[in-house]
PDB file of C-alpha atoms in Angstrom:
ATOM      1  CA  UNK A 668       3.476   2.931  -0.012  1.00  0.00           C
ATOM      2  CA  UNK A 669       4.957   0.966  -2.872  1.00  0.00           C
ATOM      3  CA  UNK A 670       4.021   1.944  -6.343  1.00  0.00           C
ATOM      4  CA  UNK A 671       4.598  -1.306  -8.008  1.00  0.00           C
ATOM      5  CA  UNK A 672       3.087  -0.798 -11.289  1.00  0.00           C
ATOM      6  CA  UNK A 673       5.123   2.355 -11.931  1.00  0.00           C
ATOM      7  CA  UNK A 674       8.313   0.492 -11.846  1.00  0.00           C
ATOM      8  CA  UNK A 675       7.176  -2.578 -13.723  1.00  0.00           C
ATOM      9  CA  UNK A 676       9.061  -2.918 -17.175  1.00  0.00           C
ATOM     10  CA  UNK A 677       6.168  -5.368 -18.294  1.00  0.00           C
ATOM     11  CA  UNK A 678       3.415  -2.974 -18.233  1.00  0.00           C
ATOM     12  CA  UNK A 679       3.086  -0.252 -20.783  1.00  0.00           C
ATOM     13  CA  UNK A 680       1.338   2.968 -19.910  1.00  0.00           C
ATOM     14  CA  UNK A 681      -1.809   2.155 -22.075  1.00  0.00           C
ATOM     15  CA  UNK A 682      -2.079  -1.245 -20.532  1.00  0.00           C
ATOM     16  CA  UNK A 683      -1.923   0.306 -17.112  1.00  0.00           C
ATOM     17  CA  UNK A 684      -4.618   2.857 -18.171  1.00  0.00           C
ATOM     18  CA  UNK A 685      -6.835   0.151 -19.450  1.00  0.00           C
ATOM     19  CA  UNK A 686      -6.377  -1.755 -16.305  1.00  0.00           C
ATOM     20  CA  UNK A 687      -7.331   1.245 -14.140  1.00  0.00           C
ATOM     21  CA  UNK A 688     -10.459   1.904 -16.441  1.00  0.00           C
ATOM     22  CA  UNK A 689     -11.534  -1.656 -15.841  1.00  0.00           C
ATOM     23  CA  UNK A 690     -11.059  -1.608 -12.119  1.00  0.00           C
ATOM     24  CA  UNK A 691     -12.983   1.653 -11.887  1.00  0.00           C
ATOM     25  CA  UNK A 692     -15.758   0.150 -14.068  1.00  0.00           C
ATOM     26  CA  UNK A 693     -16.065  -3.006 -11.871  1.00  0.00           C
ATOM     27  CA  UNK A 694     -16.275  -0.910  -8.675  1.00  0.00           C
ATOM     28  CA  UNK A 695     -18.540   1.779  -9.768  1.00  0.00           C
ATOM     29  CA  UNK A 696     -20.409   0.139 -12.558  1.00  0.00           C
ATOM     30  CA  UNK A 697     -19.680   3.095 -14.871  1.00  0.00           C
ATOM     31  CA  UNK A 698     -16.879   4.078 -17.147  1.00  0.00           C
ATOM     32  CA  UNK A 699     -14.439   6.858 -16.488  1.00  0.00           C
ATOM     33  CA  UNK A 700     -12.050   8.279 -19.178  1.00  0.00           C
ATOM     34  CA  UNK A 701      -8.934   8.190 -17.078  1.00  0.00           C
ATOM     35  CA  UNK A 702      -6.753   8.779 -20.082  1.00  0.00           C
ATOM     36  CA  UNK A 703      -8.336  11.989 -21.076  1.00  0.00           C
ATOM     37  CA  UNK A 704      -8.186  13.058 -17.450  1.00  0.00           C
ATOM     38  CA  UNK A 705      -4.537  12.388 -17.416  1.00  0.00           C
ATOM     39  CA  UNK A 706      -3.906  14.177 -20.605  1.00  0.00           C
ATOM     40  CA  UNK A 707      -5.860  17.158 -19.323  1.00  0.00           C
ATOM     41  CA  UNK A 708      -3.777  17.459 -16.316  1.00  0.00           C
ATOM     42  CA  UNK A 709      -0.502  16.746 -18.204  1.00  0.00           C
ATOM     43  CA  UNK A 710      -1.231  19.624 -20.605  1.00  0.00           C
ATOM     44  CA  UNK A 711      -2.051  21.983 -17.761  1.00  0.00           C
ATOM     45  CA  UNK A 712       1.007  20.946 -15.726  1.00  0.00           C
ATOM     46  CA  UNK A 713       3.637  20.816 -18.452  1.00  0.00           C
ATOM     47  CA  UNK A 714       3.995  24.535 -18.372  1.00  0.00           C
ATOM     48  CA  UNK A 715       5.084  24.311 -14.688  1.00  0.00           C
ATOM     49  CA  UNK A 716       7.738  21.781 -15.403  1.00  0.00           C
ATOM     50  CA  UNK A 717       5.895  18.801 -13.977  1.00  0.00           C
ATOM     51  CA  UNK A 718       7.128  15.661 -15.630  1.00  0.00           C
ATOM     52  CA  UNK A 719       5.158  12.690 -16.822  1.00  0.00           C
ATOM     53  CA  UNK A 720       6.310  10.535 -14.071  1.00  0.00           C
ATOM     54  CA  UNK A 721       5.143  13.009 -11.494  1.00  0.00           C
ATOM     55  CA  UNK A 722       1.675  13.076 -13.028  1.00  0.00           C
ATOM     56  CA  UNK A 723       1.422   9.366 -13.440  1.00  0.00           C
ATOM     57  CA  UNK A 724       2.402   9.013  -9.772  1.00  0.00           C
ATOM     58  CA  UNK A 725      -0.123  11.679  -8.673  1.00  0.00           C
ATOM     59  CA  UNK A 726      -2.851  10.086 -10.867  1.00  0.00           C
ATOM     60  CA  UNK A 727      -2.193   6.677  -9.507  1.00  0.00           C
ATOM     61  CA  UNK A 728      -2.226   7.837  -5.882  1.00  0.00           C
ATOM     62  CA  UNK A 729      -5.435   9.722  -6.385  1.00  0.00           C
ATOM     63  CA  UNK A 730      -7.051   6.869  -8.157  1.00  0.00           C
ATOM     64  CA  UNK A 731      -6.033   4.211  -5.566  1.00  0.00           C
ATOM     65  CA  UNK A 732      -7.065   6.419  -2.665  1.00  0.00           C
ATOM     66  CA  UNK A 733     -10.487   6.970  -4.160  1.00  0.00           C
ATOM     67  CA  UNK A 734     -10.957   3.288  -4.889  1.00  0.00           C
ATOM     68  CA  UNK A 735      -9.805   2.320  -1.348  1.00  0.00           C
ATOM     69  CA  UNK A 736     -12.123   4.758   0.253  1.00  0.00           C
ATOM     70  CA  UNK A 737     -15.067   3.273  -1.701  1.00  0.00           C
ATOM     71  CA  UNK A 738     -14.583  -0.167  -0.747  1.00  0.00           C
ATOM     72  CA  UNK A 739     -17.091  -1.636   1.691  1.00  0.00           C
ATOM     73  CA  UNK A 740     -16.112  -3.879   4.590  1.00  0.00           C
ATOM     74  CA  UNK A 741     -16.143  -7.560   4.058  1.00  0.00           C
ATOM     75  CA  UNK A 742     -19.268  -9.220   5.143  1.00  0.00           C
ATOM     76  CA  UNK A 743     -19.271  -9.944   8.792  1.00  0.00           C
ATOM     77  CA  UNK A 744     -16.396  -7.445   9.559  1.00  0.00           C
ATOM     78  CA  UNK A 745     -17.245  -4.439  11.591  1.00  0.00           C
ATOM     79  CA  UNK A 746     -16.652  -1.042  10.331  1.00  0.00           C
ATOM     80  CA  UNK A 747     -14.048  -0.439  13.167  1.00  0.00           C
ATOM     81  CA  UNK A 748     -11.983  -3.459  12.133  1.00  0.00           C
ATOM     82  CA  UNK A 749     -12.279  -2.508   8.571  1.00  0.00           C
ATOM     83  CA  UNK A 750     -11.135   1.230   9.233  1.00  0.00           C
ATOM     84  CA  UNK A 751      -8.177  -0.302  11.221  1.00  0.00           C
ATOM     85  CA  UNK A 752      -7.180  -2.409   8.181  1.00  0.00           C
ATOM     86  CA  UNK A 753      -7.371   0.537   5.961  1.00  0.00           C
ATOM     87  CA  UNK A 754      -5.492   2.844   8.237  1.00  0.00           C
ATOM     88  CA  UNK A 755      -2.600   0.378   8.818  1.00  0.00           C
ATOM     89  CA  UNK A 756      -2.407  -0.565   5.113  1.00  0.00           C
ATOM     90  CA  UNK A 757      -2.134   2.887   4.012  1.00  0.00           C
ATOM     91  CA  UNK A 758       0.617   3.777   6.480  1.00  0.00           C
ATOM     92  CA  UNK A 759       3.280   1.070   6.388  1.00  0.00           C
ATOM     93  CA  UNK A 760       6.051   3.558   6.355  1.00  0.00           C
ATOM     94  CA  UNK A 761       5.005   5.211   9.583  1.00  0.00           C
ATOM     95  CA  UNK A 762       5.755   3.987  13.201  1.00  0.00           C
ATOM     96  CA  UNK A 763       2.308   2.755  13.942  1.00  0.00           C
ATOM     97  CA  UNK A 764       1.322   1.402  17.302  1.00  0.00           C
ATOM     98  CA  UNK A 765      -1.884  -0.127  18.337  1.00  0.00           C
ATOM     99  CA  UNK A 766      -2.596   3.015  20.360  1.00  0.00           C
ATOM    100  CA  UNK A 767      -2.344   5.013  17.173  1.00  0.00           C
ATOM    101  CA  UNK A 768      -4.797   2.799  15.398  1.00  0.00           C
ATOM    102  CA  UNK A 769      -7.265   2.912  18.298  1.00  0.00           C
ATOM    103  CA  UNK A 770      -6.942   6.809  18.505  1.00  0.00           C
ATOM    104  CA  UNK A 771      -7.624   6.998  14.759  1.00  0.00           C
ATOM    105  CA  UNK A 772     -10.975   5.079  15.111  1.00  0.00           C
ATOM    106  CA  UNK A 773     -11.746   6.814  18.425  1.00  0.00           C
ATOM    107  CA  UNK A 774     -11.902   3.670  20.524  1.00  0.00           C
ATOM    108  CA  UNK A 775      -9.864   2.211  23.216  1.00  0.00           C
ATOM    109  CA  UNK A 776      -6.905   0.085  22.761  1.00  0.00           C
ATOM    110  CA  UNK A 777      -8.581  -2.863  24.710  1.00  0.00           C
ATOM    111  CA  UNK A 778     -11.675  -2.571  22.575  1.00  0.00           C
ATOM    112  CA  UNK A 779     -10.032  -2.621  19.287  1.00  0.00           C
ATOM    113  CA  UNK A 780      -7.420  -5.348  20.277  1.00  0.00           C
ATOM    114  CA  UNK A 781     -10.227  -7.676  21.318  1.00  0.00           C
ATOM    115  CA  UNK A 782     -12.473  -6.797  18.262  1.00  0.00           C
ATOM    116  CA  UNK A 783      -9.648  -7.340  15.779  1.00  0.00           C
ATOM    117  CA  UNK A 784      -8.615 -10.636  17.282  1.00  0.00           C
ATOM    118  CA  UNK A 785     -12.276 -11.866  17.567  1.00  0.00           C
ATOM    119  CA  UNK A 786     -13.063 -10.962  13.956  1.00  0.00           C
ATOM    120  CA  UNK A 787      -9.871 -11.922  12.140  1.00  0.00           C
ATOM    121  CA  UNK A 788      -8.249 -14.470  14.428  1.00  0.00           C
ATOM    122  CA  UNK A 789      -4.931 -12.661  14.848  1.00  0.00           C
ATOM    123  CA  UNK A 790      -3.802  -9.592  16.785  1.00  0.00           C
ATOM    124  CA  UNK A 791      -3.467  -6.113  15.461  1.00  0.00           C
ATOM    125  CA  UNK A 792       0.271  -5.982  16.136  1.00  0.00           C
ATOM    126  CA  UNK A 793       0.915  -8.981  13.729  1.00  0.00           C
ATOM    127  CA  UNK A 794      -1.212  -7.262  11.085  1.00  0.00           C
ATOM    128  CA  UNK A 795       0.946  -4.049  11.418  1.00  0.00           C
ATOM    129  CA  UNK A 796       4.160  -6.106  10.944  1.00  0.00           C
ATOM    130  CA  UNK A 797       2.652  -8.070   8.031  1.00  0.00           C
ATOM    131  CA  UNK A 798       1.860  -4.789   6.179  1.00  0.00           C
ATOM    132  CA  UNK A 799       5.469  -3.503   6.692  1.00  0.00           C
ATOM    133  CA  UNK A 800       6.854  -6.764   5.497  1.00  0.00           C
ATOM    134  CA  UNK A 801       4.686  -6.912   2.464  1.00  0.00           C
ATOM    135  CA  UNK A 802       5.735  -3.344   1.629  1.00  0.00           C
ATOM    136  CA  UNK A 803       9.419  -4.496   2.157  1.00  0.00           C
ATOM    137  CA  UNK A 804       8.886  -7.284  -0.350  1.00  0.00           C
ATOM    138  CA  UNK A 805       7.542  -4.730  -2.937  1.00  0.00           C
ATOM    139  CA  UNK A 806      10.455  -2.466  -2.240  1.00  0.00           C
ATOM    140  CA  UNK A 807      12.831  -5.308  -2.628  1.00  0.00           C
ATOM    141  CA  UNK A 808      11.276  -6.396  -5.786  1.00  0.00           C
ATOM    142  CA  UNK A 809      10.694  -3.211  -7.488  1.00  0.00           C
ATOM    143  CA  UNK A 810      13.524  -0.761  -6.377  1.00  0.00           C
ATOM    144  CA  UNK A 811      17.206  -1.082  -5.905  1.00  0.00           C
ATOM    145  CA  UNK A 812      17.077   0.692  -2.438  1.00  0.00           C
ATOM    146  CA  UNK A 813      19.580  -0.685   0.030  1.00  0.00           C
ATOM    147  CA  UNK A 814      18.407  -2.582   3.007  1.00  0.00           C
ATOM    148  CA  UNK A 815      19.221   0.214   5.371  1.00  0.00           C
ATOM    149  CA  UNK A 816      17.022   2.631   3.363  1.00  0.00           C
ATOM    150  CA  UNK A 817      14.164   0.195   3.288  1.00  0.00           C
ATOM    151  CA  UNK A 818      14.386  -0.641   7.034  1.00  0.00           C
ATOM    152  CA  UNK A 819      14.573   3.012   7.954  1.00  0.00           C
ATOM    153  CA  UNK A 820      11.736   3.954   5.461  1.00  0.00           C
ATOM    154  CA  UNK A 821       9.507   1.242   7.040  1.00  0.00           C
ATOM    155  CA  UNK A 822      10.446   2.504  10.635  1.00  0.00           C
ATOM    156  CA  UNK A 823      12.165  -0.639  11.824  1.00  0.00           C
ATOM    157  CA  UNK A 824      14.358   0.067  14.883  1.00  0.00           C
ATOM    158  CA  UNK A 825      17.487  -1.300  13.033  1.00  0.00           C
ATOM    159  CA  UNK A 826      18.427  -3.001   9.955  1.00  0.00           C
ATOM    160  CA  UNK A 827      19.264  -6.150  11.718  1.00  0.00           C
ATOM    161  CA  UNK A 828      15.962  -6.272  13.374  1.00  0.00           C
ATOM    162  CA  UNK A 829      14.266  -5.849   9.959  1.00  0.00           C
ATOM    163  CA  UNK A 830      16.421  -8.662   8.554  1.00  0.00           C
ATOM    164  CA  UNK A 831      15.599 -11.020  11.472  1.00  0.00           C
ATOM    165  CA  UNK A 832      11.757 -10.318  11.290  1.00  0.00           C
ATOM    166  CA  UNK A 833      11.884 -10.753   7.487  1.00  0.00           C
ATOM    167  CA  UNK A 834      13.803 -14.051   7.639  1.00  0.00           C
ATOM    168  CA  UNK A 835      11.490 -15.368  10.464  1.00  0.00           C
ATOM    169  CA  UNK A 836       8.411 -14.596   8.288  1.00  0.00           C
ATOM    170  CA  UNK A 837       9.528 -15.700   4.815  1.00  0.00           C
ATOM    171  CA  UNK A 838      12.429 -18.084   5.610  1.00  0.00           C
ATOM    172  CA  UNK A 839      15.083 -16.074   3.849  1.00  0.00           C
ATOM    173  CA  UNK A 840      16.864 -12.871   4.255  1.00  0.00           C
ATOM    174  CA  UNK A 841      15.800  -9.792   2.441  1.00  0.00           C
ATOM    175  CA  UNK A 842      18.878  -9.955   0.115  1.00  0.00           C
ATOM    176  CA  UNK A 843      18.104 -13.553  -0.586  1.00  0.00           C
ATOM    177  CA  UNK A 844      14.544 -12.676  -1.414  1.00  0.00           C
ATOM    178  CA  UNK A 845      15.730  -9.906  -3.899  1.00  0.00           C
ATOM    179  CA  UNK A 846      18.173 -12.349  -5.588  1.00  0.00           C
ATOM    180  CA  UNK A 847      15.435 -14.987  -6.043  1.00  0.00           C
ATOM    181  CA  UNK A 848      13.039 -12.444  -7.480  1.00  0.00           C
ATOM    182  CA  UNK A 849      15.668 -11.282  -9.918  1.00  0.00           C
ATOM    183  CA  UNK A 850      16.230 -14.608 -11.376  1.00  0.00           C
TER     184      UNK A 850
END
């Protein structure tokens, strides 16, 4: 999972907290004091040598997980397909196969393959690859990790396969993408 906001030089910590508060308010129709929650955890954790970055990371993961779990499926989408999408989206750095997704929702491979294609118009394998490539774009944009590390992290069989799939999808190599973003 990429943590884009953590690495963005254009977003201050207070802007980030304000954004999180707003998102939470929109989703739950209530206000949460994220900053005070963060400060409480920071004060308690400082004595154990936990850094601000670690706490920020933990807070963001906790918050986004809670928000993701509260979202309801889009109208017309079955719970099974929605759960597949959530599972795949939350595990781009794992070697996910259609069988793994089917096992997660406790359905057969053929059932979920047909259901996914019928409801979304594309197959589940394509969605798995799309999530991996979107994560790759985030890693290329917000980190300086080498391609070999990114391809390994995202469980591509080889760096050359990663580069070929990326180029086929986006019309440029991962390095060209990174250079274009840095301009």
